[in-house]
mmCIF file of C-alpha atoms in Angstrom:
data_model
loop_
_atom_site.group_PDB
_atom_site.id
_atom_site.type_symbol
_atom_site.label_atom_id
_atom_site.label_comp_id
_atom_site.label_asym_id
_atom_site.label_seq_id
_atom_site.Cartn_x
_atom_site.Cartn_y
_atom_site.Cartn_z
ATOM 1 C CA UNK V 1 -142.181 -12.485 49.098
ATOM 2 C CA UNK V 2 -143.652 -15.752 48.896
ATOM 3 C CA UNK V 3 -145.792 -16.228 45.999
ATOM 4 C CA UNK V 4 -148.922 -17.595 48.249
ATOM 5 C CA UNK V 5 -148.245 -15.384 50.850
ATOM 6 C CA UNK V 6 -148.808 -12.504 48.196
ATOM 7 C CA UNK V 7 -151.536 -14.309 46.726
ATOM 8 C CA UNK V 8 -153.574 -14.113 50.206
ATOM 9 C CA UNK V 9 -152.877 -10.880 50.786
ATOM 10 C CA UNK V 10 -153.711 -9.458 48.032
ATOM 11 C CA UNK V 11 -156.820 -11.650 48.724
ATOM 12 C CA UNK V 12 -157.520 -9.903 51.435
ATOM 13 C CA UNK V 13 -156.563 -5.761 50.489
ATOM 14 C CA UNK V 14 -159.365 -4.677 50.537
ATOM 15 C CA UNK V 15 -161.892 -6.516 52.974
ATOM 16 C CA UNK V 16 -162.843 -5.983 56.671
ATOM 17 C CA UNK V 17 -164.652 -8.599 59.423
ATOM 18 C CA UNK V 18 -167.694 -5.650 59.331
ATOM 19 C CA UNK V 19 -169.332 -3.520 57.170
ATOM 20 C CA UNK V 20 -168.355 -0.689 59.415
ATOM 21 C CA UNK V 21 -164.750 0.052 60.809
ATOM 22 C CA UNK V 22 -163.967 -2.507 63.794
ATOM 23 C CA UNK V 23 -161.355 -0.355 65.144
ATOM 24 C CA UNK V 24 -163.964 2.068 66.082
ATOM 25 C CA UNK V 25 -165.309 -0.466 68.704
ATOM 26 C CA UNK V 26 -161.972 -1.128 70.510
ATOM 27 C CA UNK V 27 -160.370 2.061 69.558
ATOM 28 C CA UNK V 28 -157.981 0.184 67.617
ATOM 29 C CA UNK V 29 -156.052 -1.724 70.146
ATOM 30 C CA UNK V 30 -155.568 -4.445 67.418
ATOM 31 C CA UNK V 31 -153.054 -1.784 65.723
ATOM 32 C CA UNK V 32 -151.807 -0.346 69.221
ATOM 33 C CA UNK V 33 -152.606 -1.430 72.664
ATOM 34 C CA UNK V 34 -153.125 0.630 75.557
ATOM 35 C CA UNK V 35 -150.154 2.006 76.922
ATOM 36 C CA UNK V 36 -151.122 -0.061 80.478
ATOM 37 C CA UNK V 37 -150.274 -3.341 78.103
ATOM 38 C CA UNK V 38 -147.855 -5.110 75.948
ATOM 39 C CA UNK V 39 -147.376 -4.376 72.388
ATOM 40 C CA UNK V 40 -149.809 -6.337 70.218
ATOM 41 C CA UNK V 41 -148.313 -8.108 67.090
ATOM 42 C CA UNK V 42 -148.677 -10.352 64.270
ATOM 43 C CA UNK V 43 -146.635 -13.596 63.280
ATOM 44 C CA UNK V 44 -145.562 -13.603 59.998
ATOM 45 C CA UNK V 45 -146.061 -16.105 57.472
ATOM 46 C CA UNK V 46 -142.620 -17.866 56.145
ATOM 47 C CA UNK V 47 -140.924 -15.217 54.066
ATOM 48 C CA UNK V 48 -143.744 -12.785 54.092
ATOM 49 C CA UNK V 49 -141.433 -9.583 54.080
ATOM 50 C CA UNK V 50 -137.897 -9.555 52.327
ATOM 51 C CA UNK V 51 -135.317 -7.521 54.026
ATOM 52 C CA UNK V 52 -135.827 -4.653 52.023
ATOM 53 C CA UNK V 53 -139.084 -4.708 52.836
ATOM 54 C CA UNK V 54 -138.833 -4.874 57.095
ATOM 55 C CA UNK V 55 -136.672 -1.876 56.559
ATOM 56 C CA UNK V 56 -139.319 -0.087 54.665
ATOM 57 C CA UNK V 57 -141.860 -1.384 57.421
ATOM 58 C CA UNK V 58 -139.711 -0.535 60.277
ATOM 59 C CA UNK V 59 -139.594 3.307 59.037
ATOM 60 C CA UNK V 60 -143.599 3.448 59.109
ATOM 61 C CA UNK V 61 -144.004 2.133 62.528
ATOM 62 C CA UNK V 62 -143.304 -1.499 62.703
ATOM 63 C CA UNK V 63 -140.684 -3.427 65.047
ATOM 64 C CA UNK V 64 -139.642 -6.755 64.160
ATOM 65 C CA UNK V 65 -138.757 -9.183 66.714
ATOM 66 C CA UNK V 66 -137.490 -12.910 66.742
ATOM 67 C CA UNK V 67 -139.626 -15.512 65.794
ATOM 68 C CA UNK V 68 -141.249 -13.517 62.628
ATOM 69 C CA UNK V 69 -143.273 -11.029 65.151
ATOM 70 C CA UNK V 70 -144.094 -7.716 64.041
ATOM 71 C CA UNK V 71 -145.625 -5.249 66.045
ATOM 72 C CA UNK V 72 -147.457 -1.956 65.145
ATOM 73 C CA UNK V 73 -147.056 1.726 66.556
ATOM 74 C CA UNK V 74 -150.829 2.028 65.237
ATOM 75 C CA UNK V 75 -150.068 4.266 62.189
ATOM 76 C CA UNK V 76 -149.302 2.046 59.155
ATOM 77 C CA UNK V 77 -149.892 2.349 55.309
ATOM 78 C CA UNK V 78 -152.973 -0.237 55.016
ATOM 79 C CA UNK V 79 -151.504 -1.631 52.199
ATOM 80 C CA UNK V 80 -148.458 -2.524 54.041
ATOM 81 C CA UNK V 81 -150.309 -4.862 56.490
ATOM 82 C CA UNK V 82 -148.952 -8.369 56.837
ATOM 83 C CA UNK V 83 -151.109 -10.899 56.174
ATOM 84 C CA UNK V 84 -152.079 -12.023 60.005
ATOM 85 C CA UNK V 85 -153.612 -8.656 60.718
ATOM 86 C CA UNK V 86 -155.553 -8.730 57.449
ATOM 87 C CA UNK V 87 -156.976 -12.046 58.640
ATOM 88 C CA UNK V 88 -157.574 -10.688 61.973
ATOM 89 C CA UNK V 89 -159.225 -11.875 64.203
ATOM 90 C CA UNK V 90 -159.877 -14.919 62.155
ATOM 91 C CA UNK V 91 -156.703 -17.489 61.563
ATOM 92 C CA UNK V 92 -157.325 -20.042 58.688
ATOM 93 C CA UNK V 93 -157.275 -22.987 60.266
ATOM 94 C CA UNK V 94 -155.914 -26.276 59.234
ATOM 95 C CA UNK V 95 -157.600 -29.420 60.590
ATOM 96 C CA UNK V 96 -156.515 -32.730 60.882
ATOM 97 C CA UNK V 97 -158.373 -33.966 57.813
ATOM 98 C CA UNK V 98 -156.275 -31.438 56.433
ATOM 99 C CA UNK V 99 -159.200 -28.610 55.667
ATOM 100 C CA UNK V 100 -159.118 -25.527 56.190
ATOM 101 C CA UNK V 101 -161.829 -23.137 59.005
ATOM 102 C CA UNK V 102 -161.727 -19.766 59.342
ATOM 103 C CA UNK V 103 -161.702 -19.644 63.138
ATOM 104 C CA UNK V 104 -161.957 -17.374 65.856
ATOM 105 C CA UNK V 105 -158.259 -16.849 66.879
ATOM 106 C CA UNK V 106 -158.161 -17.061 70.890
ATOM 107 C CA UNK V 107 -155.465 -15.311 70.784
ATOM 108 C CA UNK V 108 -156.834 -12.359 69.792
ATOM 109 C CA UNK V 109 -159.229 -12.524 72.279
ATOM 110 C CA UNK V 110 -157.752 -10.431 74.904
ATOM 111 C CA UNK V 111 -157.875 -7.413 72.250
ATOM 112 C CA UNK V 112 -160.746 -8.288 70.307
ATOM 113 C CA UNK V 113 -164.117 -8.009 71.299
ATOM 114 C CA UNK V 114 -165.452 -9.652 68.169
ATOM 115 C CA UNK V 115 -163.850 -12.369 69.540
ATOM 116 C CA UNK V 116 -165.844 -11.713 73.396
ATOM 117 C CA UNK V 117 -169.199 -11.028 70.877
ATOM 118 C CA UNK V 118 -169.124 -13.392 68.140
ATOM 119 C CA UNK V 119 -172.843 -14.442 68.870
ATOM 120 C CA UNK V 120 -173.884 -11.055 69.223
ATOM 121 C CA UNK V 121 -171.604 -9.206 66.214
ATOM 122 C CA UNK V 122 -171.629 -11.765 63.453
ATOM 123 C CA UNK V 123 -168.780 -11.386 60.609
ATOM 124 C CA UNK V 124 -169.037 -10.437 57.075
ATOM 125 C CA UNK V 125 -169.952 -13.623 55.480
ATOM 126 C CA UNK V 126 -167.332 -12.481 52.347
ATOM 127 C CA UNK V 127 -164.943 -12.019 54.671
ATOM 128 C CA UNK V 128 -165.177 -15.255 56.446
ATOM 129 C CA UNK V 129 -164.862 -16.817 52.998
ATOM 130 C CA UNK V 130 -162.140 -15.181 51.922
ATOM 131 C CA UNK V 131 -160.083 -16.261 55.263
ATOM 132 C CA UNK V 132 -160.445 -19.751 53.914
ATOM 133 C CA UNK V 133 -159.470 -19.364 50.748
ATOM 134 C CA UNK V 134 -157.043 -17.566 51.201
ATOM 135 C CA UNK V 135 -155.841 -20.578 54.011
ATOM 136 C CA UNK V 136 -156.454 -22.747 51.096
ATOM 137 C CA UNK V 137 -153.654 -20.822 48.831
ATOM 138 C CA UNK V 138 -151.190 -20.780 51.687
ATOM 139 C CA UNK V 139 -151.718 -24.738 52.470
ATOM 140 C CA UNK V 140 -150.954 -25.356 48.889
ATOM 141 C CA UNK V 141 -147.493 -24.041 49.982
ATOM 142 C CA UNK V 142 -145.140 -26.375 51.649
ATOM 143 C CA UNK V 143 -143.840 -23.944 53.688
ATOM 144 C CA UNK V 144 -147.190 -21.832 54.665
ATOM 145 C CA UNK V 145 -148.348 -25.556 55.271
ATOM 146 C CA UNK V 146 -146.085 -26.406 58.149
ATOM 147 C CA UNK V 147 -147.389 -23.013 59.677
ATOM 148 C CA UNK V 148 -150.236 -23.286 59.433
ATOM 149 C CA UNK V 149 -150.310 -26.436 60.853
ATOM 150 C CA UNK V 150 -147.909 -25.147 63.928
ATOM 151 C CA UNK V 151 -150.268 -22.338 64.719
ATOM 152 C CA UNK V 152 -153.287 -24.608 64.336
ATOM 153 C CA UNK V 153 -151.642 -27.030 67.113
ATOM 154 C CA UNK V 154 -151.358 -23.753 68.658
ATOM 155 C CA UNK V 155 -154.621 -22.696 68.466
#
């Protein structure tokens, strides 16, 4: 695994956006959508999972796809997590300045509705934080840089 990578998720292990459990609000349809819609899924961050690792993965639940996207039956080991759902639905984003936000992820809001009530429900304030440090770890990788900076173009 990449050393940063590891770094920012261990950064993130134990943390969650509320004091409460989220997934109680949506019913969890960051882990699992509805069956009426797509899988969700996470991009993974450059060699976040070795091969030995997917396979583990893929036995509790997960289903890797091109383009480093893993998607979740809704029953994983919480310590198993890649890193985008731990950052969820934040993404540490990297500016032009080369800075990093923690930011609302758009993408997320479809699924999210911390994302829909982010004036209303405000984040843990620890958590936010943590998002950008652990961006800055990741940005001090080359790799983890570049995509960062694709999925901030993204974003």
């Amino acid at each position: 695994m990449n050393p940063a990578v590891a770094a920012a998720r261990a950064l993130l292990a134990d943390i969650t956006p509320l004091e409460r459990d989220c997934g109680c609000i949506c019913k969890r349809r960051c882990c699992a959508a509805p069956e009426d819609q797509a899988p969700c899924g996470m991009r993974l961050f450059p060699n976040e999972l070795s091969a030995r690792e997917r396979q583990a993965m893929a036995g509790d639940g997960f289903s890797f796809y091109p383009g480093g996207l893993a998607v979740c039956s809704g029953r994983c080991r919480r310590e198993q997590r890649p890193l985008g759902c731990r950052l969820f639905p934040l993404f540490p984003y990297l500016t032009k300045e080369g800075r990093i936000r923690a930011v609302y992820d758009p993408r997320a809001y479809r699924i999210c509705p911390l994302v829909r009530q982010a004036a209303h429900v405000p984040l843990r304030r620890d958590f936010v934080r943590l998002v950008r440090r652990a961006g800055r770890i990741l940005a001090s990788d080359e790799a983890c840089r570049a995509f960062l900076d694709a999925q901030s173009r993204e974003i």
